[in-house]
Amino acid sequence: MNFSVVLLVGAVMGALNGVGIFFEPREPYKFEILLAATLKGILISLLTGFSLGPGSSWLRGAGFGTVYGFVFGLVIFLAKGAFKSKDAPYVVPTSIVTGLITGVLLVYFAF
């Protein structure tokens, strides 16, 4: 596994996941949320990378990425108050999609 590729893919996917916060004019902590999303992406990428092996298929990568993305998204969803928060329900689906894409990218570029 190419560790630097795993970190880069995670950072880019996490930043893409968090950059949408800049479209919310009332959010005072834009950069902090972007940093947290980037770190979340890196952690999802590391977990997925350590779960895969050199001969893994893209389906396996997509599966692990989806599971880890869902779990991290669920943690954030629950920490923000679940359905009481107006924007928390959008965290889980975007985390699932970015985790899926991260897993596929890792299979093709990190191994």
PDB file of C-alpha atoms in Angstrom:
ATOM      1  CA  MET A   1       0.000   0.000   0.000  1.00  0.00           C
ATOM      2  CA  ASN A   2       1.276   3.423  -0.958  1.00  0.00           C
ATOM      3  CA  PHE A   3       0.727   5.354   2.264  1.00  0.00           C
ATOM      4  CA  SER A   4       1.089   8.816   0.723  1.00  0.00           C
ATOM      5  CA  VAL A   5      -1.571   8.033  -1.908  1.00  0.00           C
ATOM      6  CA  VAL A   6      -3.922   6.830   0.826  1.00  0.00           C
ATOM      7  CA  LEU A   7      -3.440  10.085   2.748  1.00  0.00           C
ATOM      8  CA  LEU A   8      -3.801  12.208  -0.383  1.00  0.00           C
ATOM      9  CA  VAL A   9      -6.982  10.477  -1.554  1.00  0.00           C
ATOM     10  CA  GLY A  10      -8.480  10.799   1.926  1.00  0.00           C
ATOM     11  CA  ALA A  11      -7.570  14.470   2.240  1.00  0.00           C
ATOM     12  CA  VAL A  12      -8.962  15.355  -1.182  1.00  0.00           C
ATOM     13  CA  MET A  13     -12.197  13.395  -0.705  1.00  0.00           C
ATOM     14  CA  GLY A  14     -12.667  14.786   2.802  1.00  0.00           C
ATOM     15  CA  ALA A  15     -12.106  18.340   1.600  1.00  0.00           C
ATOM     16  CA  LEU A  16     -14.582  17.814  -1.240  1.00  0.00           C
ATOM     17  CA  ASN A  17     -17.069  16.523   1.305  1.00  0.00           C
ATOM     18  CA  GLY A  18     -16.621  19.549   3.564  1.00  0.00           C
ATOM     19  CA  VAL A  19     -16.295  22.373   1.050  1.00  0.00           C
ATOM     20  CA  GLY A  20     -20.068  22.723   0.824  1.00  0.00           C
ATOM     21  CA  ILE A  21     -20.061  24.489   4.192  1.00  0.00           C
ATOM     22  CA  PHE A  22     -18.838  27.632   2.439  1.00  0.00           C
ATOM     23  CA  PHE A  23     -22.270  27.949   0.797  1.00  0.00           C
ATOM     24  CA  GLU A  24     -23.914  28.407   4.197  1.00  0.00           C
ATOM     25  CA  PRO A  25     -23.637  32.132   5.024  1.00  0.00           C
ATOM     26  CA  ARG A  26     -24.769  31.750   8.666  1.00  0.00           C
ATOM     27  CA  GLU A  27     -22.108  29.180   9.644  1.00  0.00           C
ATOM     28  CA  PRO A  28     -19.405  30.870  11.779  1.00  0.00           C
ATOM     29  CA  TYR A  29     -16.946  27.929  11.854  1.00  0.00           C
ATOM     30  CA  LYS A  30     -16.325  27.266   8.179  1.00  0.00           C
ATOM     31  CA  PHE A  31     -12.613  26.477   8.317  1.00  0.00           C
ATOM     32  CA  GLU A  32     -12.959  24.294  11.396  1.00  0.00           C
ATOM     33  CA  ILE A  33     -15.662  22.238   9.699  1.00  0.00           C
ATOM     34  CA  LEU A  34     -13.545  21.944   6.546  1.00  0.00           C
ATOM     35  CA  LEU A  35     -10.592  20.741   8.639  1.00  0.00           C
ATOM     36  CA  ALA A  36     -12.790  18.207  10.472  1.00  0.00           C
ATOM     37  CA  ALA A  37     -14.181  16.902   7.168  1.00  0.00           C
ATOM     38  CA  THR A  38     -10.656  16.580   5.776  1.00  0.00           C
ATOM     39  CA  LEU A  39      -9.521  14.635   8.840  1.00  0.00           C
ATOM     40  CA  LYS A  40     -12.609  12.425   8.580  1.00  0.00           C
ATOM     41  CA  GLY A  41     -11.732  11.704   4.952  1.00  0.00           C
ATOM     42  CA  ILE A  42      -8.181  10.796   5.908  1.00  0.00           C
ATOM     43  CA  LEU A  43      -9.404   8.437   8.632  1.00  0.00           C
ATOM     44  CA  ILE A  44     -11.876   6.761   6.278  1.00  0.00           C
ATOM     45  CA  SER A  45      -9.111   6.366   3.722  1.00  0.00           C
ATOM     46  CA  LEU A  46      -6.692   4.895   6.264  1.00  0.00           C
ATOM     47  CA  LEU A  47      -9.241   2.396   7.571  1.00  0.00           C
ATOM     48  CA  THR A  48     -10.194   1.383   4.045  1.00  0.00           C
ATOM     49  CA  GLY A  49      -6.562   1.125   2.974  1.00  0.00           C
ATOM     50  CA  PHE A  50      -5.668  -1.086   5.936  1.00  0.00           C
ATOM     51  CA  SER A  51      -8.687  -3.293   5.204  1.00  0.00           C
ATOM     52  CA  LEU A  52      -7.691  -3.890   1.593  1.00  0.00           C
ATOM     53  CA  GLY A  53      -4.909  -5.995   0.174  1.00  0.00           C
ATOM     54  CA  PRO A  54      -2.895  -5.896  -3.036  1.00  0.00           C
ATOM     55  CA  GLY A  55      -5.315  -8.136  -4.934  1.00  0.00           C
ATOM     56  CA  SER A  56      -8.560  -6.540  -3.756  1.00  0.00           C
ATOM     57  CA  SER A  57     -11.316  -5.843  -6.261  1.00  0.00           C
ATOM     58  CA  TRP A  58     -12.969  -2.487  -6.705  1.00  0.00           C
ATOM     59  CA  LEU A  59     -16.171  -3.945  -5.205  1.00  0.00           C
ATOM     60  CA  ARG A  60     -14.337  -4.795  -2.014  1.00  0.00           C
ATOM     61  CA  GLY A  61     -12.862  -1.307  -1.901  1.00  0.00           C
ATOM     62  CA  ALA A  62     -16.266   0.244  -2.516  1.00  0.00           C
ATOM     63  CA  GLY A  63     -17.791  -1.956   0.192  1.00  0.00           C
ATOM     64  CA  PHE A  64     -15.244  -1.099   2.865  1.00  0.00           C
ATOM     65  CA  GLY A  65     -15.330   2.577   1.923  1.00  0.00           C
ATOM     66  CA  THR A  66     -19.118   2.609   2.115  1.00  0.00           C
ATOM     67  CA  VAL A  67     -19.177   0.942   5.523  1.00  0.00           C
ATOM     68  CA  TYR A  68     -16.513   3.211   7.016  1.00  0.00           C
ATOM     69  CA  GLY A  69     -18.069   6.299   5.445  1.00  0.00           C
ATOM     70  CA  PHE A  70     -21.458   5.338   6.887  1.00  0.00           C
ATOM     71  CA  VAL A  71     -20.030   4.787  10.379  1.00  0.00           C
ATOM     72  CA  PHE A  72     -18.142   8.099  10.442  1.00  0.00           C
ATOM     73  CA  GLY A  73     -21.143   9.930   9.013  1.00  0.00           C
ATOM     74  CA  LEU A  74     -23.371   8.341  11.646  1.00  0.00           C
ATOM     75  CA  VAL A  75     -21.039   9.467  14.428  1.00  0.00           C
ATOM     76  CA  ILE A  76     -21.195  13.059  13.196  1.00  0.00           C
ATOM     77  CA  PHE A  77     -24.957  12.822  12.669  1.00  0.00           C
ATOM     78  CA  LEU A  78     -25.522  11.680  16.245  1.00  0.00           C
ATOM     79  CA  ALA A  79     -23.014  14.165  17.700  1.00  0.00           C
ATOM     80  CA  LYS A  80     -24.811  17.059  16.022  1.00  0.00           C
ATOM     81  CA  GLY A  81     -28.153  16.100  17.539  1.00  0.00           C
ATOM     82  CA  ALA A  82     -29.487  13.693  14.901  1.00  0.00           C
ATOM     83  CA  PHE A  83     -32.702  14.962  13.332  1.00  0.00           C
ATOM     84  CA  LYS A  84     -32.878  17.968  15.679  1.00  0.00           C
ATOM     85  CA  SER A  85     -30.134  19.615  13.635  1.00  0.00           C
ATOM     86  CA  LYS A  86     -31.242  21.012  10.296  1.00  0.00           C
ATOM     87  CA  ASP A  87     -28.087  20.020   8.404  1.00  0.00           C
ATOM     88  CA  ALA A  88     -27.010  16.812  10.191  1.00  0.00           C
ATOM     89  CA  PRO A  89     -29.188  14.443   8.090  1.00  0.00           C
ATOM     90  CA  TYR A  90     -27.146  15.389   5.006  1.00  0.00           C
ATOM     91  CA  VAL A  91     -23.882  14.207   6.567  1.00  0.00           C
ATOM     92  CA  VAL A  92     -24.589  10.472   6.357  1.00  0.00           C
ATOM     93  CA  PRO A  93     -25.413  10.199   2.618  1.00  0.00           C
ATOM     94  CA  THR A  94     -22.460  12.347   1.576  1.00  0.00           C
ATOM     95  CA  SER A  95     -20.146  10.340   3.833  1.00  0.00           C
ATOM     96  CA  ILE A  96     -21.366   7.104   2.266  1.00  0.00           C
ATOM     97  CA  VAL A  97     -20.766   8.378  -1.264  1.00  0.00           C
ATOM     98  CA  THR A  98     -17.329   9.830  -0.527  1.00  0.00           C
ATOM     99  CA  GLY A  99     -16.354   6.631   1.319  1.00  0.00           C
ATOM    100  CA  LEU A 100     -17.432   4.547  -1.673  1.00  0.00           C
ATOM    101  CA  ILE A 101     -15.413   6.703  -4.080  1.00  0.00           C
ATOM    102  CA  THR A 102     -12.433   6.652  -1.701  1.00  0.00           C
ATOM    103  CA  GLY A 103     -12.460   2.844  -1.597  1.00  0.00           C
ATOM    104  CA  VAL A 104     -12.525   2.553  -5.372  1.00  0.00           C
ATOM    105  CA  LEU A 105      -9.739   5.127  -5.793  1.00  0.00           C
ATOM    106  CA  LEU A 106      -7.576   3.293  -3.256  1.00  0.00           C
ATOM    107  CA  VAL A 107      -7.943  -0.022  -5.075  1.00  0.00           C
ATOM    108  CA  TYR A 108      -6.775   1.544  -8.340  1.00  0.00           C
ATOM    109  CA  PHE A 109      -4.090   3.949  -7.134  1.00  0.00           C
ATOM    110  CA  ALA A 110      -2.761   2.860  -3.721  1.00  0.00           C
ATOM    111  CA  PHE A 111      -1.994  -0.793  -4.486  1.00  0.00           C
TER     112      PHE A 111
END
